[in-house]
């Protein structure tokens, strides 16, 4: 963690208690270190043929924009108003009741009034009123209209990349105004001028070329999973044999590359591999991984609808090429927003696949019959319900678990009880966080929507404060030591957040715990979990 | 100048114009009693239709409901049918609860932090209570006014009056809704001024309709209980308006014209302002769509082909490495 980062108590002391005296339109933008992500790398932007690829620096006055940038924004704005009813309606109907204000984790953690969802949206609405409404043209500032300027544009960039598109505000808004939708449109507009952040621009460039955000080439992807094969063998004595790009497999499995790449997501990845091995040995389930569609996540969602579609297209293309029956999706947050709310519309129809049926239980996944993609937690919950998994819950007894609902599966899908059912069947000690911080009211990790960079750590720690606070509560009350989740970004973002706010809590994935508990024919007696940590009662034994 | 003072002054000036005008001579009564109401009604209807058609013209390319409960998935997992609807019927129930009971606002919480940095969430129902009182009393007042526009007065309106006026202290009987409307509007106004965050986000255009509605309600109360407006004369004017035989009445005083003028202003204001939220809620894609886009394909009318990096291009980039790693390829 960077040395310059404030201490937790300093960060709390820094929360602005009240808005400034001056009105928000008169408060100039101050791009502060630790709060913003580096500018997009021009090579990444250029490789995708996105506009205005050039080196630029947000701290410099000159952002190197095309001369007609105001026209580009104006026309882009109008185009999106005409294409998205959501945008048009959300620009018009906010009454500024303020119910959304203290629902945003960034506002709670910073006190910066421009992090109130309502004001984040007003940054765009003020321009909308000025350019597209009669009242705005006649009455100007009185009705909240203002002209587009360079300062306004900088304000957009700064605050639209301080929103994680978590949708918590939209749960509380009496009109369902969704700041995520507004942020998405705002970021699309910024991308018309080449104003992205690099933590998004380079992953999407990678994903386009190599099939995953991390830029892992096919042979390296296989190498990485081969490492896990060795680790799994060491821990369980079982040799798993993952299949790649296999034509004619029953099921294509797609999960975020983050879990292939970095701890602690890697343990979830090992969990998948062990789990698929079990299902293959016992039930003959034929699952293949793909190196071409080796990314479940989709940072295109954080760039533009078009970019989202470009990256997402690989899933169906690969399913078609391999001739699989349906697709199984791993644990990821925004990936499931894309699959649930966009994929079939963008890249369907999927008549080359079959309506998904579990070959083991015969369960038809009616809720996924068109998109033909099933969430692994749905799949696993069904197997457990039918008694198809041999589980030894006590192998997770060293874990006192709480569950973090990831924003998108919660508020853009509603997958709440499936993971809980699985957790309750694979471990004995499960404790919920307070009700205002879970399920549809869950708090963001603070690093979603492409903000999981290193240079904006202060922003991430303040944004993650409400989540960490709830974890701290169950840590102190029940001795919780494990924060489980179904999201690869969470598994990357929550460990530093825990280290900062609640250092005694580790982060894991649902299927890491499934694999811990799974009794596999022919395995050695397990003395450690997938991390090599001793199981409860095995602490004294010599693991080696 | 403070936003709210600006709005208050605007409403006072408008009221004075109507009052002075109507008291000074007869001809302005034609302006405030006939011309402006017709003009206002025309602008209101045309403006509202224009706005709604404008929203309707933009398509809904994606199915983006905010899911506020368990999805429909496996048959043995209990779905939250209202907060995460899968069917059109579920959406109807969700919308009805949203429109009539402000279900989302009912969830409202208040975030507090202790000195030790511990965060709490208290239930905060006051905004919901204030909003319910304000909107429902407004609706009752509006419906009650139909007695001035109908002859004979329908039974349901008479019944509503009876319920609304169940408290009888002297004559005329008290209509609860009118006072509730003032109370609700004043609550929303005070909240807007007193809570620092809400004051910070409030525009002059947020205060203006509140002052306007308070002005309308107060002039109404003034006429009914204090200046005792000539109801027969008032009804003559209003019936004349709706039957397109407009006339004015000699026995009607200035307060009535203030009331009518402020209502006219409100009508004109609605289509050009946030007050369109009453129509907009029906168009909100996060509330009025079922979360079933994995089961039923949602169509985007402007879906267009995009540039993709195909498998063949990918294999061309990495064929050698793939073969070396033992990965299957299409072209050896």
mmCIF file of N, CA, C and O in Angstrom, chain A residues 352-382:
data_model
loop_
_atom_site.group_PDB
_atom_site.id
_atom_site.type_symbol
_atom_site.label_atom_id
_atom_site.label_comp_id
_atom_site.label_asym_id
_atom_site.label_seq_id
_atom_site.Cartn_x
_atom_site.Cartn_y
_atom_site.Cartn_z
ATOM 1 N N UNK A 352 -28.175 -21.412 -32.214
ATOM 2 C CA UNK A 352 -27.191 -22.481 -32.426
ATOM 3 C C UNK A 352 -26.911 -23.275 -31.146
ATOM 4 O O UNK A 352 -26.171 -24.240 -31.160
ATOM 5 N N UNK A 353 -27.508 -22.836 -30.024
ATOM 6 C CA UNK A 353 -27.327 -23.583 -28.785
ATOM 7 C C UNK A 353 -28.660 -24.178 -28.350
ATOM 8 O O UNK A 353 -29.699 -23.937 -28.947
ATOM 9 N N UNK A 354 -28.612 -24.981 -27.276
ATOM 10 C CA UNK A 354 -29.836 -25.574 -26.742
ATOM 11 C C UNK A 354 -30.255 -24.842 -25.479
ATOM 12 O O UNK A 354 -29.425 -24.252 -24.802
ATOM 13 N N UNK A 355 -31.536 -24.922 -25.162
ATOM 14 C CA UNK A 355 -31.961 -24.352 -23.884
ATOM 15 C C UNK A 355 -31.244 -25.102 -22.777
ATOM 16 O O UNK A 355 -31.213 -26.321 -22.770
ATOM 17 N N UNK A 356 -30.646 -24.350 -21.847
ATOM 18 C CA UNK A 356 -29.769 -25.014 -20.879
ATOM 19 C C UNK A 356 -30.515 -25.968 -19.934
ATOM 20 O O UNK A 356 -31.521 -25.611 -19.326
ATOM 21 N N UNK A 357 -29.987 -27.172 -19.853
ATOM 22 C CA UNK A 357 -30.492 -28.191 -18.938
ATOM 23 C C UNK A 357 -29.284 -28.774 -18.227
ATOM 24 O O UNK A 357 -28.260 -29.030 -18.858
ATOM 25 N N UNK A 358 -29.396 -28.959 -16.931
ATOM 26 C CA UNK A 358 -28.290 -29.605 -16.223
ATOM 27 C C UNK A 358 -28.281 -31.081 -16.594
ATOM 28 O O UNK A 358 -29.238 -31.787 -16.322
ATOM 29 N N UNK A 359 -27.197 -31.559 -17.210
ATOM 30 C CA UNK A 359 -27.176 -32.966 -17.616
ATOM 31 C C UNK A 359 -27.155 -33.909 -16.412
ATOM 32 O O UNK A 359 -27.419 -35.095 -16.555
ATOM 33 N N UNK A 360 -26.879 -33.359 -15.247
ATOM 34 C CA UNK A 360 -26.757 -34.219 -14.055
ATOM 35 C C UNK A 360 -28.096 -34.351 -13.335
ATOM 36 O O UNK A 360 -28.467 -35.426 -12.898
ATOM 37 N N UNK A 361 -28.831 -33.264 -13.233
ATOM 38 C CA UNK A 361 -30.101 -33.319 -12.493
ATOM 39 C C UNK A 361 -31.300 -33.243 -13.418
ATOM 40 O O UNK A 361 -32.421 -33.497 -12.999
ATOM 41 N N UNK A 362 -31.102 -32.875 -14.654
ATOM 42 C CA UNK A 362 -32.225 -32.712 -15.572
ATOM 43 C C UNK A 362 -32.976 -31.403 -15.385
ATOM 44 O O UNK A 362 -33.973 -31.141 -16.062
ATOM 45 N N UNK A 363 -32.505 -30.561 -14.476
ATOM 46 C CA UNK A 363 -33.166 -29.281 -14.235
ATOM 47 C C UNK A 363 -33.044 -28.374 -15.461
ATOM 48 O O UNK A 363 -31.957 -28.189 -16.000
ATOM 49 N N UNK A 364 -34.188 -27.854 -15.890
ATOM 50 C CA UNK A 364 -34.166 -26.865 -16.968
ATOM 51 C C UNK A 364 -33.966 -25.488 -16.344
ATOM 52 O O UNK A 364 -34.701 -25.123 -15.441
ATOM 53 N N UNK A 365 -33.018 -24.745 -16.849
ATOM 54 C CA UNK A 365 -32.823 -23.379 -16.352
ATOM 55 C C UNK A 365 -33.722 -22.445 -17.165
ATOM 56 O O UNK A 365 -33.283 -21.784 -18.097
ATOM 57 N N UNK A 366 -34.989 -22.448 -16.770
ATOM 58 C CA UNK A 366 -36.010 -21.693 -17.506
ATOM 59 C C UNK A 366 -35.657 -20.218 -17.604
ATOM 60 O O UNK A 366 -35.951 -19.563 -18.597
ATOM 61 N N UNK A 367 -35.052 -19.695 -16.539
ATOM 62 C CA UNK A 367 -34.761 -18.257 -16.509
ATOM 63 C C UNK A 367 -33.650 -17.881 -17.481
ATOM 64 O O UNK A 367 -33.398 -16.715 -17.705
ATOM 65 N N UNK A 368 -32.981 -18.890 -18.058
ATOM 66 C CA UNK A 368 -31.871 -18.583 -18.973
ATOM 67 C C UNK A 368 -32.104 -19.211 -20.341
ATOM 68 O O UNK A 368 -31.163 -19.440 -21.087
ATOM 69 N N UNK A 369 -33.363 -19.476 -20.669
ATOM 70 C CA UNK A 369 -33.610 -20.276 -21.875
ATOM 71 C C UNK A 369 -33.329 -19.517 -23.165
ATOM 72 O O UNK A 369 -33.105 -20.138 -24.200
ATOM 73 N N UNK A 370 -33.317 -18.200 -23.131
ATOM 74 C CA UNK A 370 -33.017 -17.467 -24.355
ATOM 75 C C UNK A 370 -31.528 -17.131 -24.459
ATOM 76 O O UNK A 370 -30.894 -17.361 -25.479
ATOM 77 N N UNK A 371 -30.982 -16.622 -23.380
ATOM 78 C CA UNK A 371 -29.579 -16.213 -23.420
ATOM 79 C C UNK A 371 -28.634 -17.419 -23.364
ATOM 80 O O UNK A 371 -27.499 -17.357 -23.805
ATOM 81 N N UNK A 372 -29.137 -18.505 -22.815
ATOM 82 C CA UNK A 372 -28.415 -19.794 -22.788
ATOM 83 C C UNK A 372 -27.107 -19.718 -22.016
ATOM 84 O O UNK A 372 -26.098 -20.317 -22.388
ATOM 85 N N UNK A 373 -27.154 -18.937 -20.979
ATOM 86 C CA UNK A 373 -25.975 -18.848 -20.124
ATOM 87 C C UNK A 373 -26.438 -18.914 -18.675
ATOM 88 O O UNK A 373 -27.317 -18.164 -18.249
ATOM 89 N N UNK A 374 -25.840 -19.843 -17.931
ATOM 90 C CA UNK A 374 -26.253 -20.109 -16.556
ATOM 91 C C UNK A 374 -25.137 -19.674 -15.612
ATOM 92 O O UNK A 374 -23.953 -19.864 -15.917
ATOM 93 N N UNK A 375 -25.519 -19.101 -14.492
ATOM 94 C CA UNK A 375 -24.531 -18.707 -13.484
ATOM 95 C C UNK A 375 -24.120 -19.937 -12.683
ATOM 96 O O UNK A 375 -24.950 -20.756 -12.323
ATOM 97 N N UNK A 376 -22.853 -20.015 -12.407
ATOM 98 C CA UNK A 376 -22.333 -21.213 -11.738
ATOM 99 C C UNK A 376 -22.946 -21.391 -10.339
ATOM 100 O O UNK A 376 -23.095 -22.521 -9.866
ATOM 101 N N UNK A 377 -23.351 -20.289 -9.701
ATOM 102 C CA UNK A 377 -23.994 -20.434 -8.391
ATOM 103 C C UNK A 377 -25.389 -21.054 -8.543
ATOM 104 O O UNK A 377 -25.823 -21.840 -7.697
ATOM 105 N N UNK A 378 -26.078 -20.715 -9.638
ATOM 106 C CA UNK A 378 -27.372 -21.355 -9.919
ATOM 107 C C UNK A 378 -27.170 -22.845 -10.180
ATOM 108 O O UNK A 378 -27.906 -23.700 -9.683
ATOM 109 N N UNK A 379 -26.144 -23.149 -10.967
ATOM 110 C CA UNK A 379 -25.834 -24.521 -11.345
ATOM 111 C C UNK A 379 -25.482 -25.357 -10.113
ATOM 112 O O UNK A 379 -25.978 -26.470 -9.918
ATOM 113 N N UNK A 380 -24.639 -24.792 -9.263
ATOM 114 C CA UNK A 380 -24.187 -25.510 -8.075
ATOM 115 C C UNK A 380 -25.313 -25.679 -7.060
ATOM 116 O O UNK A 380 -25.469 -26.747 -6.459
ATOM 117 N N UNK A 381 -26.099 -24.623 -6.877
ATOM 118 C CA UNK A 381 -27.213 -24.711 -5.928
ATOM 119 C C UNK A 381 -28.145 -25.853 -6.336
ATOM 120 O O UNK A 381 -28.624 -26.624 -5.497
ATOM 121 N N UNK A 382 -28.378 -25.982 -7.629
ATOM 122 C CA UNK A 382 -29.241 -27.049 -8.135
ATOM 123 C C UNK A 382 -28.638 -28.426 -7.844
ATOM 124 O O UNK A 382 -29.339 -29.351 -7.432
#
